[in-house]
mmCIF file of C-alpha atoms in Angstrom:
data_model
loop_
_atom_site.group_PDB
_atom_site.id
_atom_site.type_symbol
_atom_site.label_atom_id
_atom_site.label_comp_id
_atom_site.label_asym_id
_atom_site.label_seq_id
_atom_site.Cartn_x
_atom_site.Cartn_y
_atom_site.Cartn_z
ATOM 1 C CA UNK W 1 -49.556 -5.054 39.010
ATOM 2 C CA UNK W 2 -51.270 -7.689 37.004
ATOM 3 C CA UNK W 3 -52.152 -11.278 37.796
ATOM 4 C CA UNK W 4 -49.988 -13.074 35.174
ATOM 5 C CA UNK W 5 -51.081 -16.614 36.091
ATOM 6 C CA UNK W 6 -48.235 -19.067 35.675
ATOM 7 C CA UNK W 7 -45.457 -16.455 35.591
ATOM 8 C CA UNK W 8 -44.033 -17.473 38.963
ATOM 9 C CA UNK W 9 -45.176 -21.071 39.036
ATOM 10 C CA UNK W 10 -48.580 -22.651 39.538
ATOM 11 C CA UNK W 11 -51.358 -20.605 41.146
ATOM 12 C CA UNK W 12 -54.588 -21.617 42.849
ATOM 13 C CA UNK W 13 -57.327 -19.170 41.837
ATOM 14 C CA UNK W 14 -60.935 -18.618 42.825
ATOM 15 C CA UNK W 15 -63.338 -17.157 40.269
ATOM 16 C CA UNK W 16 -66.188 -15.766 42.401
ATOM 17 C CA UNK W 17 -69.525 -15.422 40.553
ATOM 18 C CA UNK W 18 -67.811 -16.994 37.553
ATOM 19 C CA UNK W 19 -70.629 -19.336 36.518
ATOM 20 C CA UNK W 20 -69.966 -19.492 32.774
ATOM 21 C CA UNK W 21 -66.260 -20.097 33.303
ATOM 22 C CA UNK W 22 -65.043 -17.430 30.859
ATOM 23 C CA UNK W 23 -62.464 -15.933 33.211
ATOM 24 C CA UNK W 24 -61.349 -19.330 34.513
ATOM 25 C CA UNK W 25 -60.677 -20.526 30.962
ATOM 26 C CA UNK W 26 -58.707 -17.380 30.191
ATOM 27 C CA UNK W 27 -56.600 -17.852 33.341
ATOM 28 C CA UNK W 28 -55.832 -21.480 32.502
ATOM 29 C CA UNK W 29 -55.135 -20.754 28.839
ATOM 30 C CA UNK W 30 -52.834 -17.847 29.715
ATOM 31 C CA UNK W 31 -50.819 -19.912 32.192
ATOM 32 C CA UNK W 32 -50.479 -22.776 29.702
ATOM 33 C CA UNK W 33 -49.814 -20.764 26.531
ATOM 34 C CA UNK W 34 -47.548 -18.072 27.972
ATOM 35 C CA UNK W 35 -45.636 -20.029 30.632
ATOM 36 C CA UNK W 36 -46.192 -23.728 29.798
ATOM 37 C CA UNK W 37 -47.871 -24.032 33.209
ATOM 38 C CA UNK W 38 -50.281 -26.951 33.371
ATOM 39 C CA UNK W 39 -50.602 -26.937 37.156
ATOM 40 C CA UNK W 40 -52.434 -23.648 37.779
ATOM 41 C CA UNK W 41 -55.974 -24.403 38.925
ATOM 42 C CA UNK W 42 -59.230 -22.481 39.208
ATOM 43 C CA UNK W 43 -62.265 -23.063 41.412
ATOM 44 C CA UNK W 44 -65.311 -21.396 39.884
ATOM 45 C CA UNK W 45 -68.012 -20.417 42.373
ATOM 46 C CA UNK W 46 -71.480 -19.115 41.673
ATOM 47 C CA UNK W 47 -74.713 -18.911 43.637
ATOM 48 C CA UNK W 48 -76.639 -19.810 40.465
ATOM 49 C CA UNK W 49 -76.460 -23.533 39.692
ATOM 50 C CA UNK W 50 -77.745 -23.010 36.146
ATOM 51 C CA UNK W 51 -74.826 -20.707 35.367
ATOM 52 C CA UNK W 52 -72.399 -23.317 36.698
ATOM 53 C CA UNK W 53 -74.018 -25.900 34.423
ATOM 54 C CA UNK W 54 -73.294 -23.627 31.451
ATOM 55 C CA UNK W 55 -69.698 -23.288 32.568
ATOM 56 C CA UNK W 56 -69.378 -27.043 32.972
ATOM 57 C CA UNK W 57 -70.663 -27.527 29.406
ATOM 58 C CA UNK W 58 -67.916 -25.207 28.181
ATOM 59 C CA UNK W 59 -65.205 -26.973 30.174
ATOM 60 C CA UNK W 60 -66.313 -30.351 28.796
ATOM 61 C CA UNK W 61 -65.149 -29.115 25.385
ATOM 62 C CA UNK W 62 -61.667 -28.190 26.611
ATOM 63 C CA UNK W 63 -58.474 -29.970 27.564
ATOM 64 C CA UNK W 64 -59.171 -29.073 31.211
ATOM 65 C CA UNK W 65 -62.175 -31.388 31.487
ATOM 66 C CA UNK W 66 -61.567 -34.188 34.026
ATOM 67 C CA UNK W 67 -58.346 -32.554 35.181
ATOM 68 C CA UNK W 68 -57.400 -31.150 38.591
ATOM 69 C CA UNK W 69 -57.150 -27.699 36.969
ATOM 70 C CA UNK W 70 -60.870 -26.986 37.253
ATOM 71 C CA UNK W 71 -63.557 -27.353 39.895
ATOM 72 C CA UNK W 72 -66.998 -25.789 40.278
ATOM 73 C CA UNK W 73 -68.793 -25.021 43.503
ATOM 74 C CA UNK W 74 -72.310 -23.689 43.977
ATOM 75 C CA UNK W 75 -72.140 -21.192 46.829
ATOM 76 C CA UNK W 76 -72.560 -17.551 47.727
ATOM 77 C CA UNK W 77 -69.647 -15.231 47.036
ATOM 78 C CA UNK W 78 -69.645 -14.568 50.772
ATOM 79 C CA UNK W 79 -68.463 -18.136 51.449
ATOM 80 C CA UNK W 80 -64.923 -19.301 50.762
ATOM 81 C CA UNK W 81 -64.421 -22.762 49.195
#
């Protein structure tokens, strides 16, 4: 099966090693555009703080900035947020 974020209501997702936020943005966009879901959320984790900074810069340019839909956490992929 496939993920289909937003198809069955809001999801809480974790993007492990997702520093730049590419996948997180695609998840949020898909849920919003395909299913009008504005409640799905993504926590992006990465061990590299510089990568997270790049992702944060990208999110600042989107509608998800300062919303509960997005959070970033610097940690190892072995830890769960």
